[in-house]
PDB file of C-alpha atoms in Angstrom:
ATOM      1  CA  GLY A   1     -27.581 -18.840   0.283  1.00  0.00           C
ATOM      2  CA  GLY A   2     -26.437 -15.323  -0.453  1.00  0.00           C
ATOM      3  CA  ALA A   3     -23.177 -13.679   0.442  1.00  0.00           C
ATOM      4  CA  GLY A   4     -24.313 -12.362   3.803  1.00  0.00           C
ATOM      5  CA  GLY A   5     -24.836  -8.780   4.840  1.00  0.00           C
ATOM      6  CA  GLY A   6     -22.315  -6.098   5.758  1.00  0.00           C
ATOM      7  CA  ALA A   7     -19.943  -7.357   8.413  1.00  0.00           C
ATOM      8  CA  SER A   8     -18.126  -5.472  11.110  1.00  0.00           C
ATOM      9  CA  VAL A   9     -14.688  -6.666  12.088  1.00  0.00           C
ATOM     10  CA  SER A  10     -11.892  -5.235  14.121  1.00  0.00           C
ATOM     11  CA  SER A  11      -8.861  -4.195  12.123  1.00  0.00           C
ATOM     12  CA  GLY A  12      -5.249  -5.113  12.684  1.00  0.00           C
ATOM     13  CA  PRO A  13      -3.453  -8.427  12.643  1.00  0.00           C
ATOM     14  CA  PRO A  14      -5.615 -11.359  13.678  1.00  0.00           C
ATOM     15  CA  ALA A  15      -5.062 -12.854  17.091  1.00  0.00           C
ATOM     16  CA  GLY A  16      -3.907 -16.432  17.442  1.00  0.00           C
ATOM     17  CA  GLY A  17      -0.512 -16.023  15.802  1.00  0.00           C
ATOM     18  CA  GLY A  18      -1.632 -15.361  12.208  1.00  0.00           C
ATOM     19  CA  GLN A  19       1.477 -14.870  10.069  1.00  0.00           C
ATOM     20  CA  GLY A  20       2.274 -13.630   6.582  1.00  0.00           C
ATOM     21  CA  ALA A  21      -1.388 -13.521   5.490  1.00  0.00           C
ATOM     22  CA  LYS A  22      -0.666 -10.891   2.847  1.00  0.00           C
ATOM     23  CA  GLU A  23       2.186 -12.885   1.273  1.00  0.00           C
ATOM     24  CA  LEU A  24       0.052 -16.033   1.264  1.00  0.00           C
ATOM     25  CA  TRP A  25      -2.801 -14.120  -0.395  1.00  0.00           C
ATOM     26  CA  THR A  26      -0.517 -12.588  -3.044  1.00  0.00           C
ATOM     27  CA  GLN A  27       0.743 -16.071  -3.969  1.00  0.00           C
ATOM     28  CA  LEU A  28      -2.838 -17.350  -4.318  1.00  0.00           C
ATOM     29  CA  CYS A  29      -3.568 -14.485  -6.731  1.00  0.00           C
ATOM     30  CA  ILE A  30      -1.217 -16.099  -9.252  1.00  0.00           C
ATOM     31  CA  MET A  31      -1.395 -19.771  -8.169  1.00  0.00           C
ATOM     32  CA  PRO A  32      -4.395 -22.151  -8.278  1.00  0.00           C
ATOM     33  CA  GLN A  33      -3.904 -23.510  -4.765  1.00  0.00           C
ATOM     34  CA  GLY A  34      -2.034 -22.933  -1.541  1.00  0.00           C
ATOM     35  CA  ARG A  35      -2.316 -21.678   2.022  1.00  0.00           C
ATOM     36  CA  LEU A  36      -4.569 -18.697   2.792  1.00  0.00           C
ATOM     37  CA  PHE A  37      -4.051 -18.394   6.566  1.00  0.00           C
ATOM     38  CA  ALA A  38      -2.126 -20.158   9.322  1.00  0.00           C
ATOM     39  CA  SER A  39      -2.174 -19.807  13.102  1.00  0.00           C
ATOM     40  CA  SER A  40      -1.657 -22.175  16.024  1.00  0.00           C
ATOM     41  CA  SER A  41      -5.405 -22.931  16.218  1.00  0.00           C
ATOM     42  CA  LEU A  42      -6.684 -22.588  12.618  1.00  0.00           C
ATOM     43  CA  VAL A  43      -5.231 -23.246   9.155  1.00  0.00           C
ATOM     44  CA  LEU A  44      -7.043 -22.403   5.892  1.00  0.00           C
ATOM     45  CA  ASP A  45      -5.907 -23.961   2.596  1.00  0.00           C
ATOM     46  CA  MET A  46      -7.516 -23.034  -0.698  1.00  0.00           C
ATOM     47  CA  LYS A  47      -8.059 -24.636  -4.089  1.00  0.00           C
ATOM     48  CA  GLN A  48      -9.357 -22.496  -6.982  1.00  0.00           C
ATOM     49  CA  GLU A  49     -10.864 -23.592 -10.307  1.00  0.00           C
ATOM     50  CA  TYR A  50     -11.953 -21.043 -12.916  1.00  0.00           C
ATOM     51  CA  ASN A  51     -13.860 -21.337 -16.173  1.00  0.00           C
ATOM     52  CA  ALA A  52     -14.402 -18.035 -18.037  1.00  0.00           C
ATOM     53  CA  ALA A  53     -16.437 -15.778 -15.667  1.00  0.00           C
ATOM     54  CA  MET A  54     -17.071 -18.511 -13.076  1.00  0.00           C
ATOM     55  CA  GLY A  55     -14.913 -19.698 -10.203  1.00  0.00           C
ATOM     56  CA  ARG A  56     -15.188 -22.577  -7.700  1.00  0.00           C
ATOM     57  CA  LEU A  57     -13.293 -22.097  -4.456  1.00  0.00           C
ATOM     58  CA  THR A  58     -12.678 -24.762  -1.832  1.00  0.00           C
ATOM     59  CA  ILE A  59     -11.461 -23.438   1.522  1.00  0.00           C
ATOM     60  CA  MET A  60     -10.273 -26.279   3.760  1.00  0.00           C
ATOM     61  CA  PHE A  61     -10.527 -25.487   7.482  1.00  0.00           C
ATOM     62  CA  THR A  62      -8.057 -27.427   9.651  1.00  0.00           C
ATOM     63  CA  ASN A  63      -7.571 -27.341  13.412  1.00  0.00           C
ATOM     64  CA  PRO A  64      -3.824 -28.016  13.934  1.00  0.00           C
ATOM     65  CA  GLY A  65      -3.999 -27.617  17.720  1.00  0.00           C
ATOM     66  CA  LYS A  66      -4.683 -29.876  20.694  1.00  0.00           C
ATOM     67  CA  ASP A  67      -7.929 -28.144  21.729  1.00  0.00           C
ATOM     68  CA  PRO A  68     -11.271 -27.907  19.908  1.00  0.00           C
ATOM     69  CA  ILE A  69     -12.335 -24.642  18.229  1.00  0.00           C
ATOM     70  CA  GLY A  70     -15.940 -23.526  17.862  1.00  0.00           C
ATOM     71  CA  ASN A  71     -18.402 -20.769  16.953  1.00  0.00           C
ATOM     72  CA  ILE A  72     -16.804 -20.702  13.480  1.00  0.00           C
ATOM     73  CA  ARG A  73     -18.503 -18.157  11.243  1.00  0.00           C
ATOM     74  CA  VAL A  74     -17.708 -16.769   7.792  1.00  0.00           C
ATOM     75  CA  MET A  75     -19.070 -13.483   6.457  1.00  0.00           C
ATOM     76  CA  MET A  76     -18.686 -12.389   2.831  1.00  0.00           C
ATOM     77  CA  PRO A  77     -20.135  -8.889   2.399  1.00  0.00           C
ATOM     78  CA  GLU A  78     -21.942  -8.420  -0.912  1.00  0.00           C
ATOM     79  CA  VAL A  79     -20.071  -6.553  -3.647  1.00  0.00           C
ATOM     80  CA  PRO A  80     -21.430  -5.072  -6.904  1.00  0.00           C
ATOM     81  CA  PHE A  81     -18.715  -6.577  -9.140  1.00  0.00           C
ATOM     82  CA  MET A  82     -19.049 -10.239  -8.188  1.00  0.00           C
ATOM     83  CA  ARG A  83     -21.808 -12.717  -7.445  1.00  0.00           C
ATOM     84  CA  ILE A  84     -20.762 -14.784  -4.425  1.00  0.00           C
ATOM     85  CA  GLN A  85     -22.615 -17.884  -3.328  1.00  0.00           C
ATOM     86  CA  GLN A  86     -21.870 -20.256  -0.472  1.00  0.00           C
ATOM     87  CA  VAL A  87     -22.429 -23.892  -1.356  1.00  0.00           C
ATOM     88  CA  GLY A  88     -23.061 -25.214   2.126  1.00  0.00           C
ATOM     89  CA  GLU A  89     -21.868 -23.695   5.377  1.00  0.00           C
ATOM     90  CA  PRO A  90     -18.350 -23.699   6.808  1.00  0.00           C
ATOM     91  CA  PRO A  91     -17.812 -26.104   9.737  1.00  0.00           C
ATOM     92  CA  ALA A  92     -19.246 -24.752  13.014  1.00  0.00           C
ATOM     93  CA  THR A  93     -16.735 -26.631  15.198  1.00  0.00           C
ATOM     94  CA  LEU A  94     -13.511 -28.566  14.649  1.00  0.00           C
ATOM     95  CA  GLY A  95     -11.913 -31.020  17.075  1.00  0.00           C
ATOM     96  CA  PRO A  96      -8.121 -31.348  17.369  1.00  0.00           C
ATOM     97  CA  GLY A  97      -6.671 -32.438  14.025  1.00  0.00           C
ATOM     98  CA  GLN A  98     -10.069 -32.270  12.298  1.00  0.00           C
ATOM     99  CA  GLN A  99     -10.693 -30.631   8.926  1.00  0.00           C
ATOM    100  CA  ALA A 100     -13.749 -29.708   6.856  1.00  0.00           C
ATOM    101  CA  PRO A 101     -14.294 -27.775   3.600  1.00  0.00           C
ATOM    102  CA  HIS A 102     -16.231 -24.591   2.808  1.00  0.00           C
ATOM    103  CA  TYR A 103     -17.329 -24.337  -0.831  1.00  0.00           C
ATOM    104  CA  VAL A 104     -17.861 -20.938  -2.487  1.00  0.00           C
ATOM    105  CA  GLN A 105     -18.866 -20.082  -6.059  1.00  0.00           C
ATOM    106  CA  VAL A 106     -18.018 -16.711  -7.626  1.00  0.00           C
ATOM    107  CA  GLN A 107     -18.969 -15.024 -10.880  1.00  0.00           C
ATOM    108  CA  CYS A 108     -17.269 -11.884 -12.199  1.00  0.00           C
ATOM    109  CA  LEU A 109     -19.868  -9.298 -13.238  1.00  0.00           C
ATOM    110  CA  ARG A 110     -17.632  -6.358 -14.169  1.00  0.00           C
ATOM    111  CA  PRO A 111     -14.048  -5.084 -13.857  1.00  0.00           C
ATOM    112  CA  PHE A 112     -12.799  -4.507 -10.306  1.00  0.00           C
ATOM    113  CA  LEU A 113      -9.655  -3.667  -8.371  1.00  0.00           C
ATOM    114  CA  HIS A 114     -10.305  -4.355  -4.675  1.00  0.00           C
ATOM    115  CA  PRO A 115     -11.050  -8.011  -3.917  1.00  0.00           C
ATOM    116  CA  ALA A 116     -14.072  -9.386  -2.081  1.00  0.00           C
ATOM    117  CA  LYS A 117     -13.682 -10.017   1.644  1.00  0.00           C
ATOM    118  CA  TYR A 118     -13.712 -13.361   3.440  1.00  0.00           C
ATOM    119  CA  LEU A 119     -14.179 -12.629   7.141  1.00  0.00           C
ATOM    120  CA  VAL A 120     -13.634 -15.529   9.535  1.00  0.00           C
ATOM    121  CA  GLU A 121     -14.461 -15.576  13.231  1.00  0.00           C
ATOM    122  CA  TYR A 122     -13.952 -18.412  15.727  1.00  0.00           C
ATOM    123  CA  CYS A 123     -13.340 -19.194  19.405  1.00  0.00           C
ATOM    124  CA  ASP A 124     -10.356 -21.189  20.642  1.00  0.00           C
ATOM    125  CA  ARG A 125     -11.610 -21.630  24.219  1.00  0.00           C
ATOM    126  CA  PRO A 126     -14.957 -21.540  26.055  1.00  0.00           C
ATOM    127  CA  GLY A 127     -15.780 -18.085  27.381  1.00  0.00           C
ATOM    128  CA  GLY A 128     -12.941 -16.530  25.383  1.00  0.00           C
ATOM    129  CA  GLN A 129     -13.208 -13.556  23.040  1.00  0.00           C
ATOM    130  CA  PRO A 130     -13.939 -14.395  19.379  1.00  0.00           C
ATOM    131  CA  ILE A 131     -10.809 -14.343  17.196  1.00  0.00           C
ATOM    132  CA  GLN A 132     -11.405 -12.330  14.025  1.00  0.00           C
ATOM    133  CA  VAL A 133      -9.498 -13.059  10.849  1.00  0.00           C
ATOM    134  CA  PRO A 134     -10.215 -10.470   8.111  1.00  0.00           C
ATOM    135  CA  LEU A 135      -9.118 -12.075   4.840  1.00  0.00           C
ATOM    136  CA  MET A 136      -9.721 -11.415   1.136  1.00  0.00           C
ATOM    137  CA  LEU A 137     -10.653 -13.849  -1.614  1.00  0.00           C
ATOM    138  CA  PRO A 138      -7.755 -14.242  -4.079  1.00  0.00           C
ATOM    139  CA  ALA A 139     -10.373 -14.245  -6.877  1.00  0.00           C
ATOM    140  CA  VAL A 140      -8.782 -11.140  -8.444  1.00  0.00           C
ATOM    141  CA  MET A 141      -9.787  -9.873 -11.890  1.00  0.00           C
ATOM    142  CA  THR A 142      -7.035 -11.786 -13.732  1.00  0.00           C
ATOM    143  CA  LYS A 143      -8.551 -15.102 -12.554  1.00  0.00           C
ATOM    144  CA  PHE A 144     -11.421 -14.447 -14.998  1.00  0.00           C
ATOM    145  CA  VAL A 145      -9.089 -13.899 -17.966  1.00  0.00           C
ATOM    146  CA  THR A 146      -8.631 -16.460 -20.748  1.00  0.00           C
ATOM    147  CA  PRO A 147      -5.668 -16.459 -23.162  1.00  0.00           C
ATOM    148  CA  VAL A 148      -5.960 -15.293 -26.771  1.00  0.00           C
ATOM    149  CA  ASP A 149      -3.779 -16.734 -29.551  1.00  0.00           C
ATOM    150  CA  MET A 150      -2.665 -13.798 -31.655  1.00  0.00           C
ATOM    151  CA  GLN A 151       0.056 -13.176 -34.235  1.00  0.00           C
ATOM    152  CA  VAL A 152       2.297 -10.159 -33.834  1.00  0.00           C
ATOM    153  CA  GLN A 153       0.787  -8.204 -36.758  1.00  0.00           C
ATOM    154  CA  ALA A 154      -2.763  -8.482 -35.409  1.00  0.00           C
ATOM    155  CA  PHE A 155      -1.457  -7.646 -31.934  1.00  0.00           C
ATOM    156  CA  ARG A 156       0.146  -4.414 -33.186  1.00  0.00           C
ATOM    157  CA  GLN A 157      -3.033  -3.382 -34.991  1.00  0.00           C
ATOM    158  CA  TYR A 158      -5.250  -3.777 -31.889  1.00  0.00           C
ATOM    159  CA  PHE A 159      -2.552  -2.403 -29.578  1.00  0.00           C
ATOM    160  CA  GLU A 160      -2.395   0.860 -31.577  1.00  0.00           C
ATOM    161  CA  SER A 161      -6.186   1.194 -31.550  1.00  0.00           C
ATOM    162  CA  PHE A 162      -6.233   1.251 -27.720  1.00  0.00           C
ATOM    163  CA  ALA A 163      -3.508   3.930 -27.355  1.00  0.00           C
ATOM    164  CA  GLY A 164      -3.815   6.843 -24.943  1.00  0.00           C
ATOM    165  CA  PRO A 165      -5.533   7.249 -21.571  1.00  0.00           C
ATOM    166  CA  PRO A 166      -7.758   6.000 -20.047  1.00  0.00           C
ATOM    167  CA  ARG A 167      -7.339   2.768 -22.037  1.00  0.00           C
ATOM    168  CA  GLU A 168      -3.543   2.822 -21.682  1.00  0.00           C
ATOM    169  CA  SER A 169      -1.383   2.594 -18.555  1.00  0.00           C
ATOM    170  CA  VAL A 170       2.421   2.716 -18.496  1.00  0.00           C
ATOM    171  CA  THR A 171       4.552   1.886 -15.447  1.00  0.00           C
ATOM    172  CA  VAL A 172       8.346   2.010 -15.270  1.00  0.00           C
ATOM    173  CA  GLY A 173      10.621   0.560 -12.594  1.00  0.00           C
ATOM    174  CA  GLN A 174      13.356  -1.917 -11.805  1.00  0.00           C
ATOM    175  CA  ALA A 175      12.672  -5.569 -12.607  1.00  0.00           C
ATOM    176  CA  LYS A 176      12.426  -7.742  -9.520  1.00  0.00           C
ATOM    177  CA  VAL A 177      12.204 -11.083 -11.318  1.00  0.00           C
ATOM    178  CA  SER A 178      14.357 -12.374 -14.155  1.00  0.00           C
ATOM    179  CA  PRO A 179      12.904 -11.636 -17.635  1.00  0.00           C
ATOM    180  CA  ALA A 180      13.137 -15.388 -18.280  1.00  0.00           C
ATOM    181  CA  GLN A 181      10.300 -15.841 -15.728  1.00  0.00           C
ATOM    182  CA  TRP A 182       7.881 -13.419 -17.400  1.00  0.00           C
ATOM    183  CA  PRO A 183       6.305 -15.982 -19.754  1.00  0.00           C
ATOM    184  CA  ASN A 184       5.440 -18.060 -16.676  1.00  0.00           C
ATOM    185  CA  TYR A 185       3.857 -15.087 -14.876  1.00  0.00           C
ATOM    186  CA  ILE A 186       1.940 -14.056 -17.997  1.00  0.00           C
ATOM    187  CA  THR A 187       0.538 -17.475 -18.912  1.00  0.00           C
ATOM    188  CA  LYS A 188       0.074 -19.087 -15.473  1.00  0.00           C
ATOM    189  CA  GLY A 189      -0.267 -16.047 -13.206  1.00  0.00           C
ATOM    190  CA  PHE A 190      -2.324 -13.660 -15.373  1.00  0.00           C
ATOM    191  CA  ASN A 191      -3.880 -16.260 -17.723  1.00  0.00           C
ATOM    192  CA  MET A 192      -2.908 -14.433 -20.908  1.00  0.00           C
ATOM    193  CA  GLY A 193      -1.522 -15.826 -24.169  1.00  0.00           C
ATOM    194  CA  LEU A 194       2.086 -15.116 -25.173  1.00  0.00           C
ATOM    195  CA  VAL A 195       2.403 -13.649 -28.676  1.00  0.00           C
ATOM    196  CA  PRO A 196       4.824 -15.694 -30.859  1.00  0.00           C
ATOM    197  CA  GLY A 197       8.119 -13.853 -31.364  1.00  0.00           C
ATOM    198  CA  SER A 198       8.160 -12.429 -27.834  1.00  0.00           C
ATOM    199  CA  ASP A 199      11.604 -12.299 -26.205  1.00  0.00           C
ATOM    200  CA  PRO A 200      12.940 -10.990 -22.858  1.00  0.00           C
ATOM    201  CA  SER A 201      13.522  -7.483 -24.268  1.00  0.00           C
ATOM    202  CA  ASN A 202       9.991  -7.237 -25.716  1.00  0.00           C
ATOM    203  CA  THR A 203       7.282  -9.536 -24.328  1.00  0.00           C
ATOM    204  CA  LEU A 204       3.749  -9.303 -25.771  1.00  0.00           C
ATOM    205  CA  ALA A 205       0.596 -10.915 -24.363  1.00  0.00           C
ATOM    206  CA  ALA A 206      -3.142 -10.933 -25.127  1.00  0.00           C
ATOM    207  CA  GLY A 207      -6.223 -12.120 -23.239  1.00  0.00           C
ATOM    208  CA  THR A 208      -9.952 -11.660 -22.697  1.00  0.00           C
ATOM    209  CA  LEU A 209     -11.692 -10.671 -19.472  1.00  0.00           C
ATOM    210  CA  ASN A 210     -14.913 -12.677 -19.128  1.00  0.00           C
ATOM    211  CA  THR A 211     -17.970 -11.427 -17.225  1.00  0.00           C
ATOM    212  CA  GLY A 212     -21.410 -12.774 -16.392  1.00  0.00           C
ATOM    213  CA  THR A 213     -23.111  -9.536 -17.484  1.00  0.00           C
ATOM    214  CA  PRO A 214     -25.256  -9.749 -20.663  1.00  0.00           C
ATOM    215  CA  ASP A 215     -23.922  -7.726 -23.608  1.00  0.00           C
ATOM    216  CA  PRO A 216     -26.666  -5.338 -24.832  1.00  0.00           C
ATOM    217  CA  ALA A 217     -25.054  -5.251 -28.290  1.00  0.00           C
ATOM    218  CA  LYS A 218     -24.946  -9.054 -28.652  1.00  0.00           C
ATOM    219  CA  PRO A 219     -28.137 -10.802 -27.513  1.00  0.00           C
ATOM    220  CA  GLY A 220     -27.437 -14.100 -25.769  1.00  0.00           C
ATOM    221  CA  GLN A 221     -23.771 -13.272 -25.158  1.00  0.00           C
ATOM    222  CA  MET A 222     -21.915 -11.983 -22.104  1.00  0.00           C
ATOM    223  CA  MET A 223     -19.739  -8.883 -22.093  1.00  0.00           C
ATOM    224  CA  THR A 224     -16.013  -9.493 -22.606  1.00  0.00           C
ATOM    225  CA  VAL A 225     -13.056  -7.090 -22.676  1.00  0.00           C
ATOM    226  CA  PRO A 226      -9.877  -7.635 -24.759  1.00  0.00           C
ATOM    227  CA  LEU A 227      -6.604  -7.012 -22.869  1.00  0.00           C
ATOM    228  CA  MET A 228      -3.062  -6.477 -24.161  1.00  0.00           C
ATOM    229  CA  VAL A 229       0.254  -6.173 -22.356  1.00  0.00           C
ATOM    230  CA  ARG A 230       3.770  -5.268 -23.527  1.00  0.00           C
ATOM    231  CA  ILE A 231       6.777  -5.671 -21.202  1.00  0.00           C
ATOM    232  CA  GLU A 232       9.992  -4.039 -22.402  1.00  0.00           C
ATOM    233  CA  TYR A 233      13.258  -4.814 -20.623  1.00  0.00           C
ATOM    234  CA  ASN A 234      16.538  -2.902 -20.675  1.00  0.00           C
ATOM    235  CA  GLU A 235      19.513  -4.690 -19.104  1.00  0.00           C
ATOM    236  CA  GLN A 236      21.116  -1.323 -18.417  1.00  0.00           C
ATOM    237  CA  GLY A 237      19.923  -0.536 -14.908  1.00  0.00           C
ATOM    238  CA  ASN A 238      17.694  -3.656 -14.954  1.00  0.00           C
ATOM    239  CA  MET A 239      14.759  -1.441 -16.021  1.00  0.00           C
ATOM    240  CA  VAL A 240      11.323  -2.580 -17.147  1.00  0.00           C
ATOM    241  CA  ARG A 241       8.450  -0.730 -18.785  1.00  0.00           C
ATOM    242  CA  ILE A 242       5.011  -2.321 -18.639  1.00  0.00           C
ATOM    243  CA  THR A 243       2.343  -1.017 -21.026  1.00  0.00           C
ATOM    244  CA  VAL A 244      -1.234  -2.214 -20.474  1.00  0.00           C
ATOM    245  CA  ARG A 245      -3.924  -1.404 -23.033  1.00  0.00           C
ATOM    246  CA  THR A 246      -7.515  -2.644 -22.959  1.00  0.00           C
ATOM    247  CA  GLN A 247     -10.860  -1.623 -24.395  1.00  0.00           C
ATOM    248  CA  HIS A 248     -12.037  -0.307 -21.003  1.00  0.00           C
ATOM    249  CA  GLY A 249     -10.282   2.214 -18.718  1.00  0.00           C
ATOM    250  CA  GLU A 250     -11.353   0.461 -15.521  1.00  0.00           C
ATOM    251  CA  VAL A 251      -9.954  -2.850 -16.790  1.00  0.00           C
ATOM    252  CA  THR A 252      -6.678  -1.151 -17.733  1.00  0.00           C
ATOM    253  CA  GLN A 253      -6.240   0.358 -14.270  1.00  0.00           C
ATOM    254  CA  ALA A 254      -7.025  -2.900 -12.452  1.00  0.00           C
ATOM    255  CA  LEU A 255      -4.835  -5.066 -14.715  1.00  0.00           C
ATOM    256  CA  ALA A 256      -1.895  -2.648 -14.450  1.00  0.00           C
ATOM    257  CA  GLN A 257      -2.064  -2.661 -10.643  1.00  0.00           C
ATOM    258  CA  ILE A 258      -2.391  -6.451 -10.380  1.00  0.00           C
ATOM    259  CA  ILE A 259       0.614  -6.970 -12.672  1.00  0.00           C
ATOM    260  CA  ALA A 260       2.675  -4.336 -10.865  1.00  0.00           C
ATOM    261  CA  SER A 261       1.972  -5.775  -7.414  1.00  0.00           C
ATOM    262  CA  SER A 262       2.564  -9.392  -8.457  1.00  0.00           C
ATOM    263  CA  SER A 263       5.610  -9.438 -10.677  1.00  0.00           C
ATOM    264  CA  PRO A 264       8.076  -7.532 -12.794  1.00  0.00           C
ATOM    265  CA  ARG A 265       7.800  -4.114 -11.146  1.00  0.00           C
ATOM    266  CA  PRO A 266       8.994  -3.733  -7.544  1.00  0.00           C
ATOM    267  CA  LYS A 267       8.068  -0.244  -6.455  1.00  0.00           C
ATOM    268  CA  ALA A 268       4.371  -0.187  -7.302  1.00  0.00           C
ATOM    269  CA  ALA A 269       1.986   0.687  -4.526  1.00  0.00           C
ATOM    270  CA  ASP A 270      -0.078  -2.331  -3.559  1.00  0.00           C
ATOM    271  CA  PRO A 271      -3.675  -1.505  -4.538  1.00  0.00           C
ATOM    272  CA  ARG A 272      -5.265  -3.825  -2.037  1.00  0.00           C
ATOM    273  CA  PRO A 273      -6.188  -2.645   1.420  1.00  0.00           C
ATOM    274  CA  SER A 274      -5.217  -5.157   4.081  1.00  0.00           C
ATOM    275  CA  GLY A 275      -8.657  -4.957   5.645  1.00  0.00           C
ATOM    276  CA  GLU A 276      -9.671  -1.353   6.277  1.00  0.00           C
ATOM    277  CA  PRO A 277     -10.386  -0.442   9.874  1.00  0.00           C
ATOM    278  CA  GLY A 278     -13.975  -1.386  10.569  1.00  0.00           C
ATOM    279  CA  ARG A 279     -16.305  -1.048  13.491  1.00  0.00           C
ATOM    280  CA  ARG A 280     -15.320  -3.367  16.286  1.00  0.00           C
ATOM    281  CA  ALA A 281     -17.773  -6.226  16.465  1.00  0.00           C
ATOM    282  CA  PRO A 282     -19.833  -6.398  19.625  1.00  0.00           C
ATOM    283  CA  VAL A 283     -18.035  -8.629  22.104  1.00  0.00           C
ATOM    284  CA  ARG A 284     -19.732 -11.999  22.368  1.00  0.00           C
ATOM    285  CA  ALA A 285     -18.309 -14.467  24.834  1.00  0.00           C
ATOM    286  CA  CYS A 286     -17.686 -17.903  23.371  1.00  0.00           C
ATOM    287  CA  ALA A 287     -20.201 -20.501  24.414  1.00  0.00           C
ATOM    288  CA  ALA A 288     -19.067 -22.557  27.364  1.00  0.00           C
TER     289      ALA A 288
END
């Protein structure tokens, strides 16, 4: 099955007591598993497994309430940067305390900033109005990155070759996490390799973005993009400067925004829309 056509959903916070969806999503962008959504009638937990340009997502639907829920539908509008495939359908109904998985496969085709949407709709009572939950897949670009082992001399050589816009992005701000945590963010959150000799005042990292798009210059191989990051920390004023350089301007912009919204820099604008206002779906009463 494909990813489904364009979907129309109402904007705004989902009904049914949905809470902290954005914080949950941000955590899943740097963690392999966790909660995606929670309300009094529906809970979604997610497990993510990635291998180069491919990802396998398991979304576990749970009904925590005392009443059944039904008319469950998921829409994932097609996007040009990612191939999305449902492996089986989500559960159509869930009795009290019941749970069932929805399996989704993704493949990164090219660099991207805004994530793919995962739009859930369900009814919590017969004849009631459908509850719409506009979510996003936490399959952000850094999930398709693999670490590169690189010595500092080689790092410097490549780093210099990618200098200047659009392949370079520099952001400056106050650190919001301790510099001692950066290696953890870099290796586990952004899937990059730490360059030996890195320390809290000067942290260096290298990785490769993997795609499922054939490389015209290398028959039989897929296109990849090298990425490099330097985080400089100054205790005076608790200031941090993050320099991102990659071979591709679009990759640089996306990586810089993901890093800024997830970790060391506090004041960055979050690049991800929390579900733009859409057309309100036609009202369909829930089946009795």
